[in-house]
Amino acid sequence: MDSNIEKVERYLKGVHVPQHVSDPHRQQLRRRVLGRIEETQRASGHPRRWEVTAALAALICIAGAVGAFVVLKYYAVGQGPASANRFVSEDRERAHVLSTSDTNDVMGIGQAAGNLGDIDAARQKDGTELVQIIESEVNGRLANRMFIRKCTLSDGRMKTVGEGDPDSRVQSLLVTLPTAARREMSKLRQAGKGETLGTQERQMKGRLFLFRRERYTLHDGTTVILSVGEPKDMRQPRPGVPAGSYP
Amino acid sequence: MADDMLACSLEPRSEMLAEDQVLVAATRQDTEAAGRLYDKYYSEILGYIYHCTLNRTVTEDLTANVFLAAFAHLGRHRWTQIPFRAWLYRIATNEVRMHYRRQKYGMTAGRRARHGTSEDTAPSADTSPAATEEYRFVHQALLQLRLKYRTVIILRYFEDKTMAEISEITGRKEGTIKSQLHRGLAQLQEILMRWGVLPE
């Protein structure tokens, strides 16, 4: 900082800043803010008569065709690694990450969020096919499990989506690889330096899956085992996890 | 694509979704989420406005405006551009600006706002009168500055914000903030020297 303003800078740093605390105001304003939100929720829960009629008609048609299911809205909540877009459902129970190519593939982030709602609906209608399960173990502990599903969107397009395993609660066992380790892992995979551990058969989601396992050892001694499982009864073997970047 | 998903799968969800982002996303349906966001930022925003206005009644009115406006317009908030905290500060800064504009044209901010009485300007009991008097003096000097200089000085020295944070709050580049801070401090120093608070 310029010597010309050193005096005032020093002075300001030494000034004792008064604080104002008002618990009654905090409580009163809290009630007002939450009251407004509840009012908005109630208002959106009491639509006009024509809206009720239209919604009922639509519901009767849909329920007759596919049975009742809930379609959740998704919101874009920012960007993740490699500019992947992150989405979270309105009930906060589901989170998705779509790569930039996925979101560019469609009309934009809004459309991508809409597609996630479609995918939820397809899943509830049992309109998806589980085509792959990917597991990663770090130093012998399960780090994560992903289900890769193929589903048809409302406009007829096929989409492959991945989701974390909601049942096994693997989050509690989560073992995280630092970014540098993930990069190293990516390079090892690109170079094909994994050690093949053979195959393993397991019953998952009522179907027999054949897992191909590969072990990678990082420079610090961390071992990562990737298992890629595909349904045994699938006619053509799938190529498995493509070796690409590992951000 | 599968590789991207695999990479993401190794990242814990708590890191993937910042708490504020999830809370904001949930606020439309979940008043508890709104309550948590409110509790998290109430004191910080109240403190900032108090340091800007040094008037308890005005502070409470403007803080109410900030939170009511923020929660009414959450849909307008764009995550990728500005964090929620900075967005609240931005609304608060605008409220303070509007307050001074109304004051300039003889209008009042809110129902009760008025020029500070001794009761209004007094801080909470845990602040010593001498300290308050010192800050009041600085505040009087700050009021002589243009609002943009006053804002960056308060954010930097009394709210302990970094240049990057001030840049997010004001929506200006860091270089501009540095320049405004320098000019504001130079003017403030001149005023305080003239008043005999700082030696020549």
Coordinates of C-alpha atoms in Angstrom, one line a residue:
Chain A
M1 CA 0.0 0.0 0.0
D2 CA 1.1 3.5 -0.8
S3 CA 3.0 5.3 2.0
N4 CA 0.6 8.3 1.6
I5 CA -2.2 6.3 3.0
E6 CA -0.3 4.3 5.6
K7 CA -1.5 6.5 8.5
V8 CA -5.2 6.1 7.7
E9 CA -4.8 2.4 7.1
R10 CA -3.1 1.9 10.4
Y11 CA -5.8 4.0 12.1
L12 CA -8.7 2.1 10.5
K13 CA -7.2 -1.3 11.6
G14 CA -7.1 -0.1 15.2
V15 CA -10.7 1.2 15.2
H16 CA -13.0 -0.9 17.5
V17 CA -16.0 -1.7 15.4
P18 CA -19.3 -1.6 17.4
Q19 CA -21.7 -4.5 17.1
H20 CA -25.5 -4.4 17.0
V21 CA -27.3 -7.5 18.1
S22 CA -31.1 -7.7 18.3
D23 CA -32.6 -11.1 19.1
P24 CA -36.2 -9.9 19.1
H25 CA -35.7 -8.5 15.6
R26 CA -33.9 -11.7 14.4
Q27 CA -36.9 -13.8 15.6
Q28 CA -39.5 -11.4 14.3
L29 CA -37.9 -11.2 10.8
R30 CA -37.3 -14.9 10.7
R31 CA -41.1 -15.4 11.2
R32 CA -41.9 -12.9 8.5
V33 CA -39.5 -14.4 6.0
L34 CA -40.6 -18.0 6.6
G35 CA -44.2 -16.8 6.7
R36 CA -43.9 -15.3 3.2
I37 CA -42.3 -18.5 1.9
E38 CA -45.1 -20.6 3.3
E39 CA -47.7 -18.2 1.8
T40 CA -46.0 -18.6 -1.6
Q41 CA -46.1 -22.4 -1.2
R42 CA -49.7 -22.3 -0.2
A43 CA -50.6 -20.0 -3.1
S44 CA -48.8 -22.3 -5.6
G45 CA -50.7 -25.2 -4.0
H46 CA -54.1 -23.6 -4.7
P47 CA -54.2 -23.0 -8.4
R48 CA -57.1 -21.5 -10.3
R49 CA -60.1 -23.6 -11.3
W50 CA -59.1 -24.0 -15.0
E51 CA -55.6 -25.0 -13.9
V52 CA -57.1 -27.7 -11.6
T53 CA -59.3 -29.0 -14.4
A54 CA -56.5 -29.1 -16.8
A55 CA -54.2 -30.8 -14.3
L56 CA -56.8 -33.4 -13.4
A57 CA -57.5 -34.2 -17.1
A58 CA -53.8 -34.7 -17.7
L59 CA -53.4 -36.8 -14.6
I60 CA -56.3 -39.1 -15.6
C61 CA -54.8 -39.6 -19.0
I62 CA -51.3 -40.3 -17.7
A63 CA -52.5 -42.4 -14.7
G64 CA -54.5 -44.5 -17.1
A65 CA -51.5 -45.1 -19.3
V66 CA -48.7 -45.6 -17.0
G67 CA -49.9 -45.5 -13.4
A68 CA -49.1 -42.8 -10.9
F69 CA -45.6 -41.5 -10.5
V70 CA -43.9 -38.4 -9.3
V71 CA -41.8 -36.2 -11.6
L72 CA -39.3 -34.1 -9.8
K73 CA -37.9 -30.8 -11.0
Y74 CA -34.2 -30.4 -11.2
Y75 CA -32.2 -27.2 -10.7
A76 CA -28.7 -26.4 -12.0
V77 CA -26.5 -25.7 -9.0
G78 CA -23.2 -24.9 -10.6
Q79 CA -20.2 -26.5 -12.3
G80 CA -18.0 -29.2 -11.2
P81 CA -14.7 -30.6 -12.4
A82 CA -14.0 -30.4 -16.1
S83 CA -16.9 -27.9 -16.4
A84 CA -19.4 -30.7 -15.7
N85 CA -22.8 -29.2 -14.8
R86 CA -24.3 -30.2 -11.5
F87 CA -28.0 -30.6 -10.8
V88 CA -30.0 -31.3 -7.7
S89 CA -33.6 -32.4 -7.4
E90 CA -36.2 -30.3 -5.6
D91 CA -36.4 -32.9 -2.8
R92 CA -32.6 -32.8 -2.4
E93 CA -32.5 -36.5 -2.5
R94 CA -30.9 -36.8 -6.0
A95 CA -27.9 -35.1 -7.5
H96 CA -26.6 -35.5 -11.0
V97 CA -23.5 -34.4 -12.8
L98 CA -23.7 -34.0 -16.6
S99 CA -20.6 -33.4 -18.6
T100 CA -20.3 -30.3 -20.8
S101 CA -20.8 -32.5 -23.9
D102 CA -24.1 -33.8 -22.5
T103 CA -25.4 -30.3 -21.8
N104 CA -24.2 -29.0 -25.1
D105 CA -25.8 -32.0 -26.8
V106 CA -29.2 -30.7 -25.9
M107 CA -30.6 -27.1 -25.9
G108 CA -28.9 -26.0 -22.8
I109 CA -28.8 -26.3 -19.0
G110 CA -32.6 -25.7 -18.7
Q111 CA -33.3 -28.5 -21.2
A112 CA -30.7 -30.8 -19.4
A113 CA -32.6 -30.2 -16.1
G114 CA -35.8 -31.1 -17.9
N115 CA -34.2 -34.3 -19.3
L116 CA -33.3 -35.3 -15.7
G117 CA -37.0 -35.1 -14.8
D118 CA -37.8 -37.3 -17.9
I119 CA -35.2 -39.8 -16.7
D120 CA -36.7 -39.9 -13.2
A121 CA -40.1 -40.5 -14.8
A122 CA -38.7 -43.3 -17.0
R123 CA -37.0 -44.9 -14.0
Q124 CA -40.3 -44.9 -12.0
K125 CA -42.1 -46.4 -14.9
D126 CA -39.4 -49.1 -15.1
G127 CA -38.5 -47.7 -18.5
T128 CA -34.8 -47.9 -18.0
E129 CA -32.3 -50.7 -18.5
L130 CA -29.4 -51.3 -16.2
V131 CA -26.5 -51.8 -18.6
Q132 CA -23.4 -51.4 -16.5
I133 CA -22.3 -51.2 -12.9
I134 CA -19.0 -49.5 -12.1
E135 CA -17.4 -49.8 -8.7
S136 CA -14.2 -48.3 -7.4
E137 CA -12.3 -49.5 -4.4
V138 CA -9.5 -47.5 -2.8
N139 CA -7.1 -49.4 -0.6
G140 CA -9.6 -52.2 -0.4
R141 CA -12.5 -50.1 0.7
L142 CA -15.5 -49.4 -1.5
A143 CA -15.3 -45.8 -2.6
N144 CA -18.3 -45.7 -4.8
R145 CA -20.7 -47.6 -7.0
M146 CA -22.4 -46.3 -10.1
F147 CA -25.3 -47.7 -12.0
I148 CA -25.3 -46.9 -15.7
R149 CA -28.8 -47.0 -17.2
K150 CA -30.1 -46.6 -20.7
C151 CA -33.4 -44.8 -20.9
T152 CA -35.7 -43.2 -23.5
L153 CA -36.6 -39.5 -23.1
S154 CA -40.1 -38.2 -23.7
D155 CA -39.0 -37.0 -27.2
G156 CA -37.8 -40.5 -28.1
R157 CA -34.0 -40.0 -27.7
M158 CA -32.0 -42.6 -25.9
K159 CA -29.8 -41.4 -23.1
T160 CA -27.2 -43.2 -21.0
V161 CA -27.2 -41.9 -17.5
G162 CA -25.2 -42.8 -14.4
E163 CA -26.3 -42.5 -10.8
G164 CA -24.8 -43.3 -7.4
D165 CA -26.1 -46.3 -5.5
P166 CA -28.9 -44.9 -3.3
D167 CA -29.4 -48.1 -1.4
S168 CA -26.0 -49.1 -0.2
R169 CA -25.3 -45.7 1.4
V170 CA -21.8 -45.9 0.1
Q171 CA -21.3 -42.2 1.0
S172 CA -20.7 -43.2 4.6
L173 CA -17.8 -45.4 3.4
L174 CA -16.6 -42.9 0.9
V175 CA -12.9 -42.8 0.4
T176 CA -11.8 -39.9 -1.6
L177 CA -9.0 -39.7 -4.1
P178 CA -7.3 -36.3 -4.2
T179 CA -7.4 -34.5 -7.6
A180 CA -3.7 -35.3 -8.3
A181 CA -4.3 -39.0 -7.6
R182 CA -7.3 -39.0 -10.0
R183 CA -5.1 -37.4 -12.7
E184 CA -2.4 -40.1 -12.1
M185 CA -5.1 -42.7 -12.2
S186 CA -6.3 -41.4 -15.5
K187 CA -2.8 -41.5 -17.0
L188 CA -2.3 -45.0 -15.8
R189 CA -5.6 -46.1 -17.4
Q190 CA -4.8 -44.4 -20.7
A191 CA -1.4 -46.1 -20.7
G192 CA -3.1 -49.4 -20.0
K193 CA -1.1 -50.0 -16.9
G194 CA -3.8 -51.8 -15.0
E195 CA -3.2 -55.2 -13.7
T196 CA -6.0 -57.6 -14.7
L197 CA -7.5 -59.4 -11.8
G198 CA -9.9 -61.6 -13.8
T199 CA -13.7 -61.7 -13.6
Q200 CA -16.2 -62.1 -10.9
E201 CA -19.9 -63.0 -11.1
R202 CA -22.4 -61.3 -8.8
Q203 CA -26.1 -61.0 -8.5
M204 CA -27.1 -57.3 -8.6
K205 CA -30.6 -55.9 -8.9
G206 CA -32.0 -59.3 -9.6
R207 CA -29.7 -59.9 -12.6
L208 CA -26.4 -61.7 -12.9
F209 CA -23.5 -59.4 -13.7
L210 CA -20.0 -60.3 -14.8
F211 CA -17.4 -57.9 -13.4
R212 CA -14.0 -57.3 -15.0
R213 CA -11.6 -56.1 -12.4
E214 CA -8.4 -54.1 -12.9
R215 CA -5.9 -52.9 -10.2
Y216 CA -3.9 -49.7 -10.5
T217 CA -1.1 -48.8 -8.1
L218 CA -0.4 -45.1 -7.7
H219 CA 3.1 -43.7 -7.0
D220 CA 2.3 -43.3 -3.3
G221 CA 1.2 -46.9 -3.0
T222 CA -2.5 -46.3 -3.1
T223 CA -4.3 -49.1 -4.9
V224 CA -7.4 -48.5 -6.8
I225 CA -9.5 -51.4 -8.1
L226 CA -12.0 -50.7 -10.8
S227 CA -14.7 -53.2 -11.4
V228 CA -16.9 -52.9 -14.5
G229 CA -19.9 -55.2 -14.5
E230 CA -22.2 -56.0 -17.3
P231 CA -25.3 -58.3 -17.4
K232 CA -24.1 -61.8 -18.2
D233 CA -27.1 -62.4 -20.5
M234 CA -26.3 -59.3 -22.6
R235 CA -25.8 -60.5 -26.2
Q236 CA -22.9 -58.4 -27.2
P237 CA -20.1 -57.7 -24.7
R238 CA -19.8 -54.0 -24.1
P239 CA -16.4 -52.3 -24.3
G240 CA -16.5 -51.3 -20.6
V241 CA -15.2 -48.1 -19.2
P242 CA -13.4 -46.3 -22.0
A243 CA -9.9 -45.2 -21.2
G244 CA -10.0 -41.5 -21.4
S245 CA -9.2 -38.5 -19.2
Y246 CA -9.4 -39.1 -15.5
P247 CA -9.8 -35.6 -14.1
Chain B
M1 CA -19.3 -40.4 -20.7
A2 CA -18.9 -43.4 -18.5
D3 CA -15.4 -42.2 -17.7
D4 CA -16.7 -38.8 -16.7
M5 CA -19.2 -40.4 -14.4
L6 CA -16.6 -42.6 -12.9
A7 CA -14.4 -39.6 -12.2
C8 CA -17.3 -37.8 -10.5
S9 CA -18.2 -40.9 -8.6
L10 CA -14.9 -40.6 -6.7
E11 CA -15.8 -37.2 -5.4
P12 CA -17.9 -37.0 -2.2
R13 CA -21.3 -35.5 -2.5
S14 CA -20.6 -33.0 0.3
E15 CA -17.9 -31.5 -1.9
M16 CA -19.9 -31.6 -5.0
L17 CA -22.8 -29.6 -3.7
A18 CA -21.9 -26.6 -1.6
E19 CA -24.3 -26.2 1.4
D20 CA -25.6 -22.9 0.2
Q21 CA -26.4 -24.2 -3.2
V22 CA -28.4 -27.1 -1.9
L23 CA -30.2 -24.9 0.6
V24 CA -31.1 -22.4 -2.0
A25 CA -32.3 -25.1 -4.4
A26 CA -34.5 -26.5 -1.6
T27 CA -35.8 -23.2 -0.3
R28 CA -38.8 -23.1 -2.6
Q29 CA -40.3 -26.3 -1.1
D30 CA -38.6 -26.4 2.3
T31 CA -39.0 -23.6 4.8
E32 CA -36.5 -25.4 7.1
A33 CA -33.8 -24.8 4.4
A34 CA -34.8 -21.2 4.2
G35 CA -34.5 -20.9 8.0
R36 CA -31.0 -22.3 7.9
L37 CA -29.9 -19.9 5.2
Y38 CA -31.5 -17.0 7.2
D39 CA -29.8 -18.1 10.5
K40 CA -26.5 -18.4 8.7
Y41 CA -26.4 -14.9 7.3
Y42 CA -28.6 -12.7 9.5
S43 CA -25.9 -11.5 11.9
E44 CA -23.4 -10.9 9.1
I45 CA -25.8 -8.8 7.0
L46 CA -27.2 -6.9 10.0
G47 CA -23.6 -6.1 11.1
Y48 CA -22.6 -4.8 7.7
I49 CA -25.7 -2.6 7.4
Y50 CA -25.1 -1.3 10.9
H51 CA -21.5 -0.3 10.1
C52 CA -22.8 1.5 7.0
T53 CA -25.6 3.4 8.7
L54 CA -24.7 3.4 12.4
N55 CA -28.4 3.6 13.1
R56 CA -30.2 0.6 14.8
T57 CA -33.7 1.4 13.5
V58 CA -32.5 1.9 10.0
T59 CA -30.3 -1.2 10.2
E60 CA -33.2 -3.4 11.2
D61 CA -35.5 -2.0 8.5
L62 CA -32.9 -2.4 5.8
T63 CA -32.0 -5.9 7.0
A64 CA -35.6 -6.9 6.8
N65 CA -35.8 -5.5 3.2
V66 CA -32.7 -7.5 2.3
F67 CA -34.0 -10.8 3.5
L68 CA -37.5 -10.3 2.2
A69 CA -36.2 -9.3 -1.2
A70 CA -33.7 -12.1 -1.3
F71 CA -36.1 -14.9 -0.5
A72 CA -38.8 -13.5 -2.8
H73 CA -36.4 -13.4 -5.7
L74 CA -34.3 -16.5 -5.2
G75 CA -35.2 -17.7 -8.7
R76 CA -33.3 -14.8 -10.2
H77 CA -30.1 -15.9 -8.4
R78 CA -27.6 -17.3 -10.8
W79 CA -25.2 -19.7 -9.1
T80 CA -22.5 -19.7 -11.6
Q81 CA -22.0 -16.0 -11.4
I82 CA -22.1 -15.0 -7.8
P83 CA -22.2 -16.9 -4.5
F84 CA -25.2 -16.5 -2.2
R85 CA -23.3 -14.7 0.5
A86 CA -22.0 -12.1 -2.0
W87 CA -25.5 -11.8 -3.5
L88 CA -26.9 -10.9 -0.1
Y89 CA -24.2 -8.3 0.4
R90 CA -25.0 -6.9 -3.0
I91 CA -28.6 -6.5 -2.1
A92 CA -27.6 -5.0 1.3
T93 CA -25.3 -2.5 -0.5
N94 CA -28.1 -1.5 -2.8
E95 CA -30.5 -1.0 0.2
V96 CA -28.0 1.2 1.9
R97 CA -27.5 3.2 -1.3
M98 CA -31.3 3.6 -1.6
H99 CA -31.5 4.6 2.0
Y100 CA -29.0 7.5 1.5
R101 CA -30.8 8.5 -1.7
R102 CA -34.1 8.7 0.1
Q103 CA -32.5 10.6 2.9
K104 CA -31.0 13.0 0.4
Y105 CA -34.4 13.8 -1.0
G106 CA -36.1 14.0 2.4
M107 CA -37.9 10.7 2.3
T108 CA -37.7 8.0 4.9
A109 CA -36.5 4.4 4.6
G110 CA -39.3 2.2 5.9
R111 CA -42.0 3.2 8.3
R112 CA -39.8 4.2 11.2
A113 CA -36.5 5.4 9.7
R114 CA -35.3 8.8 10.6
H115 CA -32.1 10.6 11.5
G116 CA -30.4 8.8 14.3
T117 CA -31.4 9.7 17.8
S118 CA -28.9 8.7 20.6
E119 CA -31.1 5.6 21.3
D120 CA -31.0 4.6 17.6
T121 CA -27.3 5.0 17.2
A122 CA -26.3 3.3 20.4
P123 CA -24.8 -0.2 19.8
S124 CA -25.5 -3.3 21.9
A125 CA -24.5 -3.2 25.5
D126 CA -21.3 -5.2 24.9
T127 CA -19.6 -2.3 23.0
S128 CA -17.9 0.3 25.2
P129 CA -19.1 4.0 24.7
A130 CA -15.6 5.1 23.9
A131 CA -15.3 2.6 21.1
T132 CA -18.7 3.7 19.8
E133 CA -17.6 7.3 19.9
E134 CA -14.5 6.5 17.9
Y135 CA -16.4 4.6 15.3
R136 CA -19.0 7.4 15.1
F137 CA -16.2 9.8 14.3
V138 CA -14.9 7.5 11.6
H139 CA -18.4 7.1 10.3
Q140 CA -18.9 10.8 10.1
A141 CA -15.7 11.1 8.1
L142 CA -16.8 8.2 5.8
L143 CA -20.1 10.0 5.1
Q144 CA -18.1 12.7 3.5
L145 CA -16.9 10.3 0.8
R146 CA -18.7 9.1 -2.3
L147 CA -20.7 6.0 -1.6
K148 CA -18.5 3.7 -3.8
Y149 CA -15.4 4.7 -1.8
R150 CA -17.3 4.3 1.5
T151 CA -18.6 0.8 0.6
V152 CA -15.2 -0.6 -0.3
I153 CA -13.6 0.8 2.8
I154 CA -16.2 -0.6 5.1
L155 CA -16.1 -4.0 3.4
R156 CA -12.3 -4.1 3.6
Y157 CA -11.6 -2.8 7.0
F158 CA -14.8 -3.4 9.1
E159 CA -16.1 -6.6 7.4
D160 CA -12.7 -8.1 6.7
K161 CA -13.5 -9.0 3.1
T162 CA -10.8 -9.8 0.6
M163 CA -10.4 -7.9 -2.7
A164 CA -11.9 -10.9 -4.5
E165 CA -14.9 -10.9 -2.2
I166 CA -15.4 -7.2 -2.6
S167 CA -15.1 -7.7 -6.3
E168 CA -17.9 -10.3 -6.2
I169 CA -20.1 -8.1 -4.0
T170 CA -19.7 -4.9 -6.1
G171 CA -19.5 -6.6 -9.4
R172 CA -16.4 -4.6 -10.3
K173 CA -12.9 -5.9 -11.3
E174 CA -10.3 -6.3 -8.5
G175 CA -8.2 -3.6 -10.2
T176 CA -11.0 -1.1 -10.0
I177 CA -11.6 -2.0 -6.3
K178 CA -7.9 -1.4 -5.5
S179 CA -8.0 1.9 -7.2
Q180 CA -11.3 2.9 -5.4
L181 CA -9.9 1.8 -2.1
H182 CA -6.7 3.9 -2.6
R183 CA -8.6 7.0 -3.6
G184 CA -11.1 6.6 -0.8
L185 CA -8.4 6.1 1.8
A186 CA -6.5 9.1 0.6
Q187 CA -9.6 11.3 0.9
L188 CA -10.5 9.8 4.3
Q189 CA -6.9 10.5 5.5
E190 CA -7.2 14.1 4.4
I191 CA -10.5 14.6 6.2
L192 CA -9.2 13.0 9.4
M193 CA -6.1 15.1 9.3
R194 CA -8.2 18.2 8.8
W195 CA -10.2 17.3 11.9
G196 CA -7.1 16.7 13.9
V197 CA -7.7 13.0 14.4
L198 CA -4.5 12.0 12.4
P199 CA -1.3 14.0 12.6
E200 CA -0.3 16.1 9.5

